[in-house]
Every structure is written in C-alpha cells, then in structure tokens.
Coordinates of C-alpha atoms and ligand atoms in Angstrom, one line a residue:
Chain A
X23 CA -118.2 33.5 193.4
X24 CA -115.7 35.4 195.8
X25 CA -113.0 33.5 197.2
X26 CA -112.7 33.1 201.1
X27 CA -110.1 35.9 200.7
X28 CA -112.0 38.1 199.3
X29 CA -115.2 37.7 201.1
X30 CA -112.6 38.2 204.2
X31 CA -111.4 41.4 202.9
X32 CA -114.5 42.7 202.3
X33 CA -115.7 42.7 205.4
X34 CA -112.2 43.7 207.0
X35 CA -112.5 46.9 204.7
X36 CA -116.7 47.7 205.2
X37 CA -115.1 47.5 209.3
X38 CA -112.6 50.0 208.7
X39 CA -114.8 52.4 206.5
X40 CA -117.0 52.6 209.4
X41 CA -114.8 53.1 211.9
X42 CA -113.0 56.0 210.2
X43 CA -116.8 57.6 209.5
X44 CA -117.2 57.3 213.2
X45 CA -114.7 58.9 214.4
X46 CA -114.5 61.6 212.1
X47 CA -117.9 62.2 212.7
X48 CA -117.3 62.5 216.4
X49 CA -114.1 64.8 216.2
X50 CA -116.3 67.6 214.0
X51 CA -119.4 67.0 216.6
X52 CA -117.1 68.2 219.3
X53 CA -115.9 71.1 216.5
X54 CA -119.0 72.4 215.9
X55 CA -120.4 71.8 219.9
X56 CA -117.4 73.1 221.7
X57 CA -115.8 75.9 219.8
X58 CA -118.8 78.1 219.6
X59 CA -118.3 78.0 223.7
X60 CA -115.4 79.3 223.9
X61 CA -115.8 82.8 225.2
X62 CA -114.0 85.1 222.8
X63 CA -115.8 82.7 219.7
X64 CA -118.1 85.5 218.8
X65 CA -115.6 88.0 218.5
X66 CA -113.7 85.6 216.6
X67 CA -116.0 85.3 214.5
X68 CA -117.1 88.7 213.6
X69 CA -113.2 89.6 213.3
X70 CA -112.2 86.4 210.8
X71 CA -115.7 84.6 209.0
X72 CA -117.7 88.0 208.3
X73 CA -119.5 87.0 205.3
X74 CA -120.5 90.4 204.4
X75 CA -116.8 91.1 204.4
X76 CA -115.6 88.0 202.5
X77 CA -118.3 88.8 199.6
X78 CA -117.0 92.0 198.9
X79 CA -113.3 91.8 199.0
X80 CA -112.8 88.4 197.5
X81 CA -113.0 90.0 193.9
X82 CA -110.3 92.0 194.8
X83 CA -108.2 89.6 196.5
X84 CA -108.8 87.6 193.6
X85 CA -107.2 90.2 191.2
X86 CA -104.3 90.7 193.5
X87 CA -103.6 87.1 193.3
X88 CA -103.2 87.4 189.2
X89 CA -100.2 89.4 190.3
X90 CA -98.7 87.2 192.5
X91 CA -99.5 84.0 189.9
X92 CA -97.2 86.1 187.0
X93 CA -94.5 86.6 189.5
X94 CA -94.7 83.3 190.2
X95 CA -94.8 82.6 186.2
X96 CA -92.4 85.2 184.8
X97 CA -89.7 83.3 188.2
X98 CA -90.3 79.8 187.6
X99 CA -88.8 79.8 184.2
X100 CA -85.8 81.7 184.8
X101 CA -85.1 79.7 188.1
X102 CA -85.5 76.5 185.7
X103 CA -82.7 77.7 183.4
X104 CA -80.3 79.4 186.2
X105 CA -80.6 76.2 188.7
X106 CA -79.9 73.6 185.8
X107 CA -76.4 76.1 184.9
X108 CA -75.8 75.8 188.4
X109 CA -75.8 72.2 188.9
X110 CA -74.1 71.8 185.7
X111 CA -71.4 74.3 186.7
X112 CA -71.2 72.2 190.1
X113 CA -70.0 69.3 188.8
X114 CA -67.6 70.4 186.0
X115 CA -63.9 68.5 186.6
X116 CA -61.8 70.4 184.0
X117 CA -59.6 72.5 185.8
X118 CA -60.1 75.3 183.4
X119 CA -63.7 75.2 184.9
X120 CA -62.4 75.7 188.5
X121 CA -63.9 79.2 189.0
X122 CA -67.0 78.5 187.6
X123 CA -67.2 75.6 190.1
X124 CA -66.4 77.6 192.7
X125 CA -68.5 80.3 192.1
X126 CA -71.4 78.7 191.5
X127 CA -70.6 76.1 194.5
X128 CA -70.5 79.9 196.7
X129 CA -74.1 81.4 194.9
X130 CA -75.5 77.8 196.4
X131 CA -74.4 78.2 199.8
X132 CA -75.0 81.9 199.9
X133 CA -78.5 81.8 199.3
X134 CA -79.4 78.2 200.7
X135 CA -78.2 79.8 203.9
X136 CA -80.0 83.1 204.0
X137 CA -84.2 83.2 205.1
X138 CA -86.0 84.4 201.7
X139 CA -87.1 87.7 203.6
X140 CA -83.8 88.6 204.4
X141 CA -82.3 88.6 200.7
X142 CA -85.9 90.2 199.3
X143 CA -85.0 93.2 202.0
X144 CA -81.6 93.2 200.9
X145 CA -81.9 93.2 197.1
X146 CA -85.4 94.6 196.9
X147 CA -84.6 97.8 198.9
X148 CA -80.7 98.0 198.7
X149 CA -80.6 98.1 195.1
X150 CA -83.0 100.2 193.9
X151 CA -81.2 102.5 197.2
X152 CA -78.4 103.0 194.9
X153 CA -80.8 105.5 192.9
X154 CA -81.0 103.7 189.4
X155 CA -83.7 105.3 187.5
X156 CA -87.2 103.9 186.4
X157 CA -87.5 100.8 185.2
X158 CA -84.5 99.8 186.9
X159 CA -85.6 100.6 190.4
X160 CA -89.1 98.3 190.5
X161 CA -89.5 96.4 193.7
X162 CA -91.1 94.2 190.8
X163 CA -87.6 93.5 189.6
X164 CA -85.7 93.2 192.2
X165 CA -88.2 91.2 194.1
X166 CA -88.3 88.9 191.2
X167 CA -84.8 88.3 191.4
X168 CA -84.5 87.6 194.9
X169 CA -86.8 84.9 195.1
X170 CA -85.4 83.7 191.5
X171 CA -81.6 83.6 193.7
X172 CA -82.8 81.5 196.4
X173 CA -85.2 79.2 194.7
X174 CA -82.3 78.5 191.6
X175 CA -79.7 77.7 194.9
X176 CA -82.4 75.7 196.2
X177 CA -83.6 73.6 192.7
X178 CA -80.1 73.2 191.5
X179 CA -79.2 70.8 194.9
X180 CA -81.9 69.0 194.3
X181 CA -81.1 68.4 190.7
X182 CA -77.9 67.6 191.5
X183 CA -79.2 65.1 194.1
X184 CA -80.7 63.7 191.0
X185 CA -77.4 63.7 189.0
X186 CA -75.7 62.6 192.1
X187 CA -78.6 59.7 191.8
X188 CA -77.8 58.5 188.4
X189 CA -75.4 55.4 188.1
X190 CA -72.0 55.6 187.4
X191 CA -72.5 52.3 184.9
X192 CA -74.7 55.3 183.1
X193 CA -71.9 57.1 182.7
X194 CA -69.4 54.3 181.6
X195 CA -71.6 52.8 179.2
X196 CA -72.2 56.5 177.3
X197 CA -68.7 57.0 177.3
X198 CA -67.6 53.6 176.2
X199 CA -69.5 54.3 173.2
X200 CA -67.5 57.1 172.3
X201 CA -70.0 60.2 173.4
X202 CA -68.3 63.0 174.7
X203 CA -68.4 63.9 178.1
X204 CA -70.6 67.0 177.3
X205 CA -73.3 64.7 175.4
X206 CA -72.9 61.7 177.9
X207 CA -74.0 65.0 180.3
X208 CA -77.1 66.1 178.0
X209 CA -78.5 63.0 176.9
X210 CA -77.7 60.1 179.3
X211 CA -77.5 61.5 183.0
X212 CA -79.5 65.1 182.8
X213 CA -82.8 63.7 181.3
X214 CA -82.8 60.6 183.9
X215 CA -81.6 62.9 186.7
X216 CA -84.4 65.6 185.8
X217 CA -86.9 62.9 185.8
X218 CA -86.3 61.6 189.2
X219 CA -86.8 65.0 190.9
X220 CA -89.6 66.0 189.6
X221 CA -91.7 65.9 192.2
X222 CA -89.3 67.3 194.6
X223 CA -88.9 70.5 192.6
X224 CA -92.6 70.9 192.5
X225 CA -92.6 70.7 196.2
X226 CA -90.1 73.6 195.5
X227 CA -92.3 75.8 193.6
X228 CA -95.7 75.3 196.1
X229 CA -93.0 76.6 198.0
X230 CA -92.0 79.4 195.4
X231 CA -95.8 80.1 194.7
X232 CA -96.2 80.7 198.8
X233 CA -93.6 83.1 198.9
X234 CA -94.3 85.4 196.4
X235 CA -96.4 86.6 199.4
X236 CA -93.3 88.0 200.8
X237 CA -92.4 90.7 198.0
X238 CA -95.7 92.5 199.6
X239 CA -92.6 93.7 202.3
X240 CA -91.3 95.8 199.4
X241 CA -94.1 97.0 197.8
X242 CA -96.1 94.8 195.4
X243 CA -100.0 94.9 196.1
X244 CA -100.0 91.4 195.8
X245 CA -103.0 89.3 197.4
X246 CA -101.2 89.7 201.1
X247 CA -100.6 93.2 200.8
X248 CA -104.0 93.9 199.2
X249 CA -106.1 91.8 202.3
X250 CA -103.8 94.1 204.2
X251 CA -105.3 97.0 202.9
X252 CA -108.9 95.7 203.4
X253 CA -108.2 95.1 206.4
X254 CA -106.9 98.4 207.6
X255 CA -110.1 99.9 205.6
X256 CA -112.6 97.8 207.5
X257 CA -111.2 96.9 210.8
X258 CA -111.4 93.1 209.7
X259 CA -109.5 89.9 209.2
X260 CA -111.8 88.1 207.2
X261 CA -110.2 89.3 203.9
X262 CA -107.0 87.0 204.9
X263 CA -108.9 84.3 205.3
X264 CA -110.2 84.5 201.8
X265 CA -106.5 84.7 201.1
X266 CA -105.9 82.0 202.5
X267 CA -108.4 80.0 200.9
X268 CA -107.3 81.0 197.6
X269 CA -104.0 80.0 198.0
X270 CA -105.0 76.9 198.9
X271 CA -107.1 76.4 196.0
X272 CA -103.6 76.1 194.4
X273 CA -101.4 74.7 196.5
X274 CA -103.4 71.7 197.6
X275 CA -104.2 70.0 194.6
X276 CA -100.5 70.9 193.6
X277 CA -99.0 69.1 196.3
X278 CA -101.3 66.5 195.9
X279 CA -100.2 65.8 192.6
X280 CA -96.6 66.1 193.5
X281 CA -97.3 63.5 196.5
X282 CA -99.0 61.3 193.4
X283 CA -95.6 62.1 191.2
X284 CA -93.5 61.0 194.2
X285 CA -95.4 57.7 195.1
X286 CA -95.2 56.8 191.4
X287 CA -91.4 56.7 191.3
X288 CA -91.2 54.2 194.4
X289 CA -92.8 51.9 192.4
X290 CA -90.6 51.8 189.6
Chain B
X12 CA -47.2 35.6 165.1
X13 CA -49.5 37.5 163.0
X14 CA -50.0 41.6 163.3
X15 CA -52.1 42.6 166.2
X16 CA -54.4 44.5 166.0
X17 CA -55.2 45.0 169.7
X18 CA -52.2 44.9 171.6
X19 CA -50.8 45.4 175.3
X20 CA -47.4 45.8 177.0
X21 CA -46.6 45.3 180.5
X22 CA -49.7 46.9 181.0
X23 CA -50.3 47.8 185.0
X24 CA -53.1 49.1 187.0
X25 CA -53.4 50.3 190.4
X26 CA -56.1 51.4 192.6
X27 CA -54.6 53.2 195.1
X28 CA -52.0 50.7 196.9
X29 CA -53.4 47.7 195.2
X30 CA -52.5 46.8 192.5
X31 CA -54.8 45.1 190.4
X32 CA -52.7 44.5 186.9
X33 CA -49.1 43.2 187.8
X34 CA -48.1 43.6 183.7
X35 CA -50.3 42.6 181.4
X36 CA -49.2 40.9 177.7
X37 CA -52.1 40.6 175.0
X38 CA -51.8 40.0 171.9
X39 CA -55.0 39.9 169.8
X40 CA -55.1 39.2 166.3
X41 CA -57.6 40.1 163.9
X42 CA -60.7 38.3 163.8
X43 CA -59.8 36.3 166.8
X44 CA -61.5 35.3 170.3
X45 CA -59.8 35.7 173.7
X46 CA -61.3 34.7 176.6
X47 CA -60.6 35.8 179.8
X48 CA -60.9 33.6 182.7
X49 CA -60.1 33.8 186.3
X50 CA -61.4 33.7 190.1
X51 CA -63.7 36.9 191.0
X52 CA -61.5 39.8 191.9
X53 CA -59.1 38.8 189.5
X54 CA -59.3 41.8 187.2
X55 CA -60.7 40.9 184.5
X56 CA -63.1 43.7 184.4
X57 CA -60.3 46.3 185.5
X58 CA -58.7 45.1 182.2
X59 CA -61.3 45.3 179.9
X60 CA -61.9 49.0 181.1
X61 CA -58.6 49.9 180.8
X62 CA -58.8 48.4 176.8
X63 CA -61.5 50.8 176.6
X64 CA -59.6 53.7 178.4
X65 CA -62.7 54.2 181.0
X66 CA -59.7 53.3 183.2
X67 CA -56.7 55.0 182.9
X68 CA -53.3 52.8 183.2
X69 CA -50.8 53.4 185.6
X70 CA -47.6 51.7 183.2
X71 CA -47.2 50.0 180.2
X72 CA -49.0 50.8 176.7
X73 CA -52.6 49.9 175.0
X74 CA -51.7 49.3 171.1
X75 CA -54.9 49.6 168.7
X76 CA -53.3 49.0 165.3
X77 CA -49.4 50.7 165.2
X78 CA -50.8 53.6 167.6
X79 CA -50.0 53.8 171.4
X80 CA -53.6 54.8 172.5
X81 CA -52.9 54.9 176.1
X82 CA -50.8 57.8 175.7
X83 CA -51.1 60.1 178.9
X84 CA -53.1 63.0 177.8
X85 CA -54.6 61.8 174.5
X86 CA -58.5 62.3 174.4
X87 CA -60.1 59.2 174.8
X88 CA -63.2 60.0 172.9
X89 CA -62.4 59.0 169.2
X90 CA -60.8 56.0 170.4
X91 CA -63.3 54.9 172.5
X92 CA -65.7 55.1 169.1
X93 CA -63.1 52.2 167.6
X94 CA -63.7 50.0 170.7
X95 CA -67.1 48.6 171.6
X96 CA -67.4 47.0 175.5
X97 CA -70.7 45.4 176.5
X98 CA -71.8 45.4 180.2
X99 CA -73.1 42.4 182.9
X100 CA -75.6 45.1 184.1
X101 CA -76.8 45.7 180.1
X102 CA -76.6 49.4 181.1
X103 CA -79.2 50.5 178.4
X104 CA -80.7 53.8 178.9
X105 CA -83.9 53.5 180.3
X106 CA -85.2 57.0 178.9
X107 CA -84.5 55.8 175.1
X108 CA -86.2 53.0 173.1
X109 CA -84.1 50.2 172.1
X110 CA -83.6 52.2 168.8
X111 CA -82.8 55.3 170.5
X112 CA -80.2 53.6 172.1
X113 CA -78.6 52.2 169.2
X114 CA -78.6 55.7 167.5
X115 CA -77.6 57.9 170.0
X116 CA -73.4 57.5 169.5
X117 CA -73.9 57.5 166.1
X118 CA -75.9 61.0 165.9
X119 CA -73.8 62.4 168.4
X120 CA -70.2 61.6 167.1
X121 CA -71.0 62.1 163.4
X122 CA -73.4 64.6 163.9
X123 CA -75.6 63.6 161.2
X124 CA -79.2 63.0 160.8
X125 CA -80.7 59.8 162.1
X126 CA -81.8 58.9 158.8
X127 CA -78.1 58.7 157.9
X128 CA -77.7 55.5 160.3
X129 CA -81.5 54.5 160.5
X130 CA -81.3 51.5 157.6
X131 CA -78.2 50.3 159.1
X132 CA -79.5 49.7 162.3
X133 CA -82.4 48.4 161.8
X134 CA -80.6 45.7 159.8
X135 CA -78.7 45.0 162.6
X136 CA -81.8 44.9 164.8
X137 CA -83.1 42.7 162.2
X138 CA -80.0 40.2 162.6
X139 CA -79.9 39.6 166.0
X140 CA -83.8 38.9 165.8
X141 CA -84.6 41.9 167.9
X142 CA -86.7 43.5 164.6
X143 CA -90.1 43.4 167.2
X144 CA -88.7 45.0 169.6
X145 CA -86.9 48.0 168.4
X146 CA -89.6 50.7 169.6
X147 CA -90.2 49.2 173.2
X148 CA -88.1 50.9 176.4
X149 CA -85.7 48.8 178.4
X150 CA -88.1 47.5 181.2
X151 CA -90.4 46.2 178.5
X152 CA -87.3 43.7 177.4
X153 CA -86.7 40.8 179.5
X154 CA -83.0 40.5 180.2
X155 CA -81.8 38.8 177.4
X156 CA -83.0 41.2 174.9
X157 CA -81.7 44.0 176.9
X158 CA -78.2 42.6 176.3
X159 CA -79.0 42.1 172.9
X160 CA -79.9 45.6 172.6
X161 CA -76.9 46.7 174.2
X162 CA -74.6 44.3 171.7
X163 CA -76.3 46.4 168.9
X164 CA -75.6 49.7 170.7
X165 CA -72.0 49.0 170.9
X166 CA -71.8 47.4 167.1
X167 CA -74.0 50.6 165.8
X168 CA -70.6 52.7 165.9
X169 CA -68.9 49.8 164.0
X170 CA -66.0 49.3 166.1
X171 CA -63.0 47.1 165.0
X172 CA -62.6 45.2 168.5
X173 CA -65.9 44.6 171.3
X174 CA -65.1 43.6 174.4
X175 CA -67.7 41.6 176.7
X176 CA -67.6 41.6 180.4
X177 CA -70.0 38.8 181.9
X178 CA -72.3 39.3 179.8
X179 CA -74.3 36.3 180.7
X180 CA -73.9 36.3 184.3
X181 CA -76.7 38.4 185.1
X182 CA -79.3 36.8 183.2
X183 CA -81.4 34.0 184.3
X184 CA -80.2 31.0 182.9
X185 CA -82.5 30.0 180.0
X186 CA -81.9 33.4 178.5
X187 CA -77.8 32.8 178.8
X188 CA -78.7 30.7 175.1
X189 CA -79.7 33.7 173.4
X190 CA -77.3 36.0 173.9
X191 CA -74.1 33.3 173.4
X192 CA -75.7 32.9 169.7
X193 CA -75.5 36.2 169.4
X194 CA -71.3 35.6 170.5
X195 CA -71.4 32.6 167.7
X196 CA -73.0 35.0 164.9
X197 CA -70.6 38.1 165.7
X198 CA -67.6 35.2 165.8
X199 CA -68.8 34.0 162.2
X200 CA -68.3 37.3 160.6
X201 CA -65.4 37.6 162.0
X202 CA -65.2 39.9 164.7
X203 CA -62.5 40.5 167.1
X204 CA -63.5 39.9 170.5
X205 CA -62.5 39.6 174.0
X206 CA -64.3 38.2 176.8
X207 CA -64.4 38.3 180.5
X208 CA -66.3 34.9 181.4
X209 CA -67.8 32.2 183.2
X210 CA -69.3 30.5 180.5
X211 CA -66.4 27.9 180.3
X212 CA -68.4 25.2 177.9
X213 CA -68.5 28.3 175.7
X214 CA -65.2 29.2 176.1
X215 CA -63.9 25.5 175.3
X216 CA -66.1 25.6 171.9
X217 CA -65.6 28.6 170.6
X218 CA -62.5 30.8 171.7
X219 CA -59.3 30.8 169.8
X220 CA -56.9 31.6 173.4
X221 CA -58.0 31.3 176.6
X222 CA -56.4 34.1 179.2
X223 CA -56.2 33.0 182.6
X224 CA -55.9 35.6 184.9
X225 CA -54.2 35.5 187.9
X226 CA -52.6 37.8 191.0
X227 CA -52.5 40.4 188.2
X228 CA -51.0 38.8 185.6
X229 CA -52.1 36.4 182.3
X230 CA -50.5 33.2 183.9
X231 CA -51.4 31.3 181.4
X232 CA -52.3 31.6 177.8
X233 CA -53.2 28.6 175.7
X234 CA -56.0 27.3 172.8
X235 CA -58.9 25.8 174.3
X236 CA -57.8 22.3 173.7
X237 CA -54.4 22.3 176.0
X238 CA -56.0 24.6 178.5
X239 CA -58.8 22.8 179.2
X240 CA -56.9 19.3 179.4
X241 CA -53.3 19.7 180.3
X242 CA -53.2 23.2 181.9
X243 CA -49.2 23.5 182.9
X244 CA -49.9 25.6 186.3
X245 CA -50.9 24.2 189.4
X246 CA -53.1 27.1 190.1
X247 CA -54.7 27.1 186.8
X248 CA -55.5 23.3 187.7
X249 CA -56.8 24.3 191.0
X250 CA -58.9 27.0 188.9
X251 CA -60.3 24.6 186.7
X252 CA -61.0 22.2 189.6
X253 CA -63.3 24.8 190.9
X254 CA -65.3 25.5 188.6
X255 CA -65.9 22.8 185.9
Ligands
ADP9 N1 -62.9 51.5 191.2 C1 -62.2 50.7 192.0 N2 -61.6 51.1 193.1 C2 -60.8 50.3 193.9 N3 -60.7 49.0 193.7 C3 -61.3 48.5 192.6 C4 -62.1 49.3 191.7 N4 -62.5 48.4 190.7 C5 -62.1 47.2 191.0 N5 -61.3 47.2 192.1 C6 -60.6 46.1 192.7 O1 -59.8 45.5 191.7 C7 -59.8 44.1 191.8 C8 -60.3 43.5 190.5 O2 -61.6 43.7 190.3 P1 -62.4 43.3 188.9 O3 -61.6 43.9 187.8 O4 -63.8 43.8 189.1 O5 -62.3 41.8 189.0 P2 -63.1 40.7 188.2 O6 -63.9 41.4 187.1 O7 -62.1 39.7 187.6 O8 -64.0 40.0 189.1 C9 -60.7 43.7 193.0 O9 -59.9 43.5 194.1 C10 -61.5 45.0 193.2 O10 -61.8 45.1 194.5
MG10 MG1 -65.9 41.5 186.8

C-alpha cells in the first residue's frame, strides 16, 4: 500500500513526464514544419545531408579518424607524465629547487596563454623550418608535441588545483609519522589529489581528442583534412557532417561519463 | 627529579607578532602522563606541534633524551619517527584501509617489506579491539574507530613519547568511552604521554601532572589531587570554575 507521499509523488512525476513529452514534441513539429520553408532549405540540403555523399565517404572518414584517435593515444600518455612533473615541480620549496620552479611555473604560463593553433603553427612549421632531416621534420612530431605542450600546462593546473585541494591536516599527520616529505608527496596528497580531478582532466582530453583536428593545418590527413579533400573532390559538405557525427560518437558519451564522474564526487 | 626523557626549555613560539608560547618548561618523565589544560586559544595545540617539530620554535630547546632536537637546521624526519602525535580531526587517509594506514610509515621509513611489520600490527589491531575492522576505509569507521585507527598508526612506528591533541572532542559523546580506554590501556603499559584536553574527569583519574596553560606560559603545574582542589592561582580557579 503506497503512502500518501508516494501516491502524491507519483502523480506529480506522471504530470511532469507529460509535460516534458509535450513540449518536446511541439518544438521538433515546428523543426520538421518550418525549416524545410526556409528558402535556401533545399540547397542546404543538397550541399550538407547528401546521402549518396555521406555513404561513400564515411569509410574514409572513418579511417582518417584512426589517425587522429592514435595521436590522441600516443599524446595522452606523455601529457599524463609531463603535467604530473610539472605540478610536482610547481610546488617544490627547497631552494635548491628554485629553477626548476621557476621554469616549470614559466612552461605553465607560456602555453596556458597561447591559442592551441598558434603554438601548432609555431612548432609544427618552425621547427621542421630549421631543415632537420627525415624523421625529425614530421608534422606528425611536431604536431604531437604542440598539443602535448599546451594540454601538460593545461592538466598540470588542474592537478595542482587538486593538490592545492588536499588538507593541510593531510600533510601534518604524514609527516608527524615520520614520512619524508617526498613520500608524504607520493602516497598521501598525489593519490587523493589525482582522484579529485579526475573528471576535470577528462573534460581536458574531450578537449585534447577535439583538437587533434587542428594538426590538419600542418599536414596530417586526419578526419578534418580528409572531409576536406572530399569535399573539394565533390563540391559537397556533407562529408563534414559525417565528421562531425563521428566525433560525437566519442565525445558525447565521454563527457557524459565525466559529468557522471563529477556528480559522484559531490556526494562524497 | 627523575631523568627526562622529553624535555623543554624556555621554549617560545611566535606566529608572526603574536606570540603564542611565552617560555615553556616541561619536564616529562618516563612512563608518565601530562595533561595539558587551558582556555581555547591557549596553545596547547601550538605546543604539541612544536614537540613534534611540525612547528618550528622560535627560542628555547626541545630535549628528547640528552639530544637538543630542536636544533635549527636538523632534519626533522627521524625524529619525528620517535614521537607519535594523534589528531582531533583523526586525519586518517581516506585512500588506505585502516591497515594500510598503520603500515604505510613503517614501509616507507624502513623500507622493508610489509610482511616485515604485518604480525605486529595486526596484534596491535587486535589489542585495541579493532581486529574486524582492519580492511575497511575510513568512512566505513564511525568516529571512534577512526581515532582508534589513528592511535595504531602513530604506535605502529613504536615511538618512545605520543602526544594527543583533543582527541575526544570531535567525537559524539558515547564514543568519547572508547577511545579514553584506549588512553587507560596505552597508560598501563606504560607509555609516555602528553595530552591536550577537555576531558577533565579523565584528567583528575588518570594523569600523573596536570599543565595549565596560560597567556603562553605553564602557570601552573601540579598532581591531579592539588590541582583539582586547591589550585594556588586565581586564574587557574577562574579556569576551573568554568568548566567543571
Ligand atoms: N598557523 C597559525 N598561524 C597563526 N596563528 C596561529 C596558528 N596556529 C595557531 N595560531 C594561534 O595561536 C594561538 C594558540 O592556538 P592553539 O595552539 O590552537 O590553541 P589551543 O589548542 O589551546 O586551542 C591562537 O591564538 C591561534 O589563533
Ligand atoms: Mg587545540
């Protein structure tokens, strides 16, 4: 037998359900009635949903993409390691240390401060300028490490957000135990501090994931540069909306899950 | 007077302009029980960290045995390892089991196997009655066990002096029990303790001097017996008044 409560809830829940249904229904009425008015709507639609078009480059959009998913793959790892030096080398006291601080303190605000593009152009055309010979004038590796630069300066203030986060009491209670500063570093404060940012550092790499787009500027036929050649071949833009799509194949679930990660900490 | 074997002199602590310990005389002997009473703000908590050189002194000298262990410029790290200091906020790590936490210092500063220290823990585990709960995290402890855990991270590195601050005030008060047993057992064997509290029933039963600290300085330093019943300063009176 429900409670009054309950019974009450119900009904206050069935209301809201419909409500929502409603409207939602309305808004994509209006969609489907109204947009294919608009005068330029057929154009539009030969230019962006040609599904003659979409059929035959997806495949090949789809294989571009395995290029821009091991960028993404042979990055994340090394940004991983270099942002976690970074904030580690942030908050060293020792005087003996200084430089280090400093430098690493610089790299931060270097690349926090510069647009992604502009340091891909920069390091992904002016060092391979210089005339080093094959391997060592890829676009693939200097790409790679531009995007590796900004998203470490990036990942390595948020994880020292997190360290920043942790409670000094943390820190007393290591050291009153008689752990060294460099343990009461590794096993108290960096796994606690890691923890808590999770989910903003996998807001970080959606991010990371996105932008590996942008290396197409120097040369990789990754999935933008490749819908770019379709479309040039067929005088079409429906090959970037099947880029789009399957980048959001990825992304959304991702950031789903990192929206999941991030309401799970509020709670404890 | 016997040999201390925790000792300081004129001991004095600033924070900036204020100064929180106005010269500071202990004298602890082994095996024995201070308690250290006073108002809120009085620096009891100050001192104790300073005893475990989290805080670094400003004059005066920290004896452990003969040595001068407040030394400018000594490393603090092996000393710290002889001196245990329990928390009101429990401070456990939340990422480690209560085990975990009790082995961690010991791994780490001997750098030896687990299995090394694993039997002597777990007896200790075993003594405070916490044998059930060695596995589970932190927030799966109510409050009292967490400061029982945290008694048994501090004892794991076998220290010759713990110091407690508050270590009951946090807890809600039918937990206070379990954790003062704990006090009664570690007394028993004879440990040397000293012990920022509020608990002044407990004090009165089981310390062996009662410190009370005021404007910076011990003002008074007596057995329970004549500080409880004819304390000589008006402001230890007035303390008393207050809270008994
Ligand atoms: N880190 C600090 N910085 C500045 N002042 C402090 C600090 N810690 C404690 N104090 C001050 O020192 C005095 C003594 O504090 P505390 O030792 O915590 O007292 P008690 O433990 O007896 O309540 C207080 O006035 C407090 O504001
Ligand atoms: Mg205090």
């Amino acid at each position: 037998m429900p409670t009054r409560r309950e019974l009450y809830d119900r009904a206050q829940r069935r209301r809201a359900n419909l409500i929502a249904t409603l409207s939602t229904g309305a808004v994509l009425l209006a969609l489907v009635l109204l947009v294919p008015r608009a005068p330029g709507w057929e154009a539009v639609q030969r230019a962006f949903f040609n599904a003659e078009i979409f059929a035959r480059t997806f495949p090949g959009l789809l294989q571009a993409f395995v290029l821009d998913v091991a960028i993404f793959a042979w990055c994340a790892p090394l940004i991983a390691v270099l942002s976690l030096a970074l904030a580690i080398a942030r908050d060293l006291r020792a005087p003996a240390f200084t430089p280090l601080r400093l430098a690493a303190t610089a790299f931060i605000d270097v690349f926090r401060g510069l647009p992604v593009i502009l340091v891909i152009y920069l390091v992904g055309f002016g060092i391979p300028g210089l005339g080093l010979p094959r391997p060592w004038n890829s676009p693939y590796l200097w790409g790679s490490l531009s995007l590796i630069l900004v998203y470490a300066a990036y990942t390595a203030e948020v994880i020292r957000s997190g360290i920043d986060s942790i409670h000094t009491s943390q820190r007393a209670a290591a050291l009153s135990l008689g752990l060294s500063e460099a343990d009461t570093m590794r096993y108290v404060i960096l796994p606690q501090a890691i923890r808590r940012v999770i989910p903003a550092n996998m807001n970080l790499f959606i991010a990371l994931q996105k932008d590996v787009a942008l290396l197409s500027f120097i040369g990789p036929v990754e999935i933008f540069r490749q819908a770019g050649v379709y479309k040039s071949l067929m005088a079409n833009f429906t090959p970037y909306v099947g880029a789009a799509l399957i980048f959001l194949v990825i992304t959304i679930p991702a950031t789903r899950y990192a929206d999941y990660l991030m309401a799970r900490r509020k709670h404890d | 007077m016997t040999e201390a074997l925790l000792e300081t002199r004129g001991l004095v602590k600033r924070y900036g302009p204020h100064t929180v310990l106005n010269g500071i005389d202990l004298h602890i002997a082994p095996g024995q029980m201070t308690c250290l009473v006073g108002a809120s703000g009085s620096g009891k908590s100050t001192l104790l960290k300073c005893l475990n050189l989290l805080e670094p002194i400003d004059d005066g000298q920290i004896l452990l045995g003969e040595e001068d262990i407040s030394e400018p410029g000594r490393d603090p790290q092996p000393l710290r390892q002889r001196i245990g200091m329990v928390f009101q906020s429990y401070n456990l790590f939340p990422h480690m089991t209560a085990l975990e936490n009790a082995l961690l210092a010991p791994r780490r500063v001997h750098r030896k196997p687990r299995t090394e220290f694993l039997p002597a823990i777990e007896a200790l585990f075993e003594r405070f009655g916490l044998s059930a709960h060695m596995h589970h995290y932190p927030d799966q402890l109510s409050g009292g066990q967490q400061q029982r855990v945290a008694i048994v991270r501090a004892l794991a590195m076998k220290p010759q002096v713990m110091l407690f601050d508050e270590i009951t005030s946090a807890l809600d008060p039918e937990l206070v029990g379990e954790v003062l047993d704990v006090l009664r057992q570690l007394r028993a064997e004879g440990m040397t303790m000293i012990l920022a509290t509020h608990e002044m029933a407990f004090a009165r039963e089981l310390a062996d001097t009662i410190c009370f600290l005021d404007g910076g300085r011990v003002i008074e330093q007596a057995p329970p017996a004549a500080f409880f019943t004819a304390p000589e300063h008006a402001r230890t009176r007035a303390f008393l008044a207050r809270v008994l």
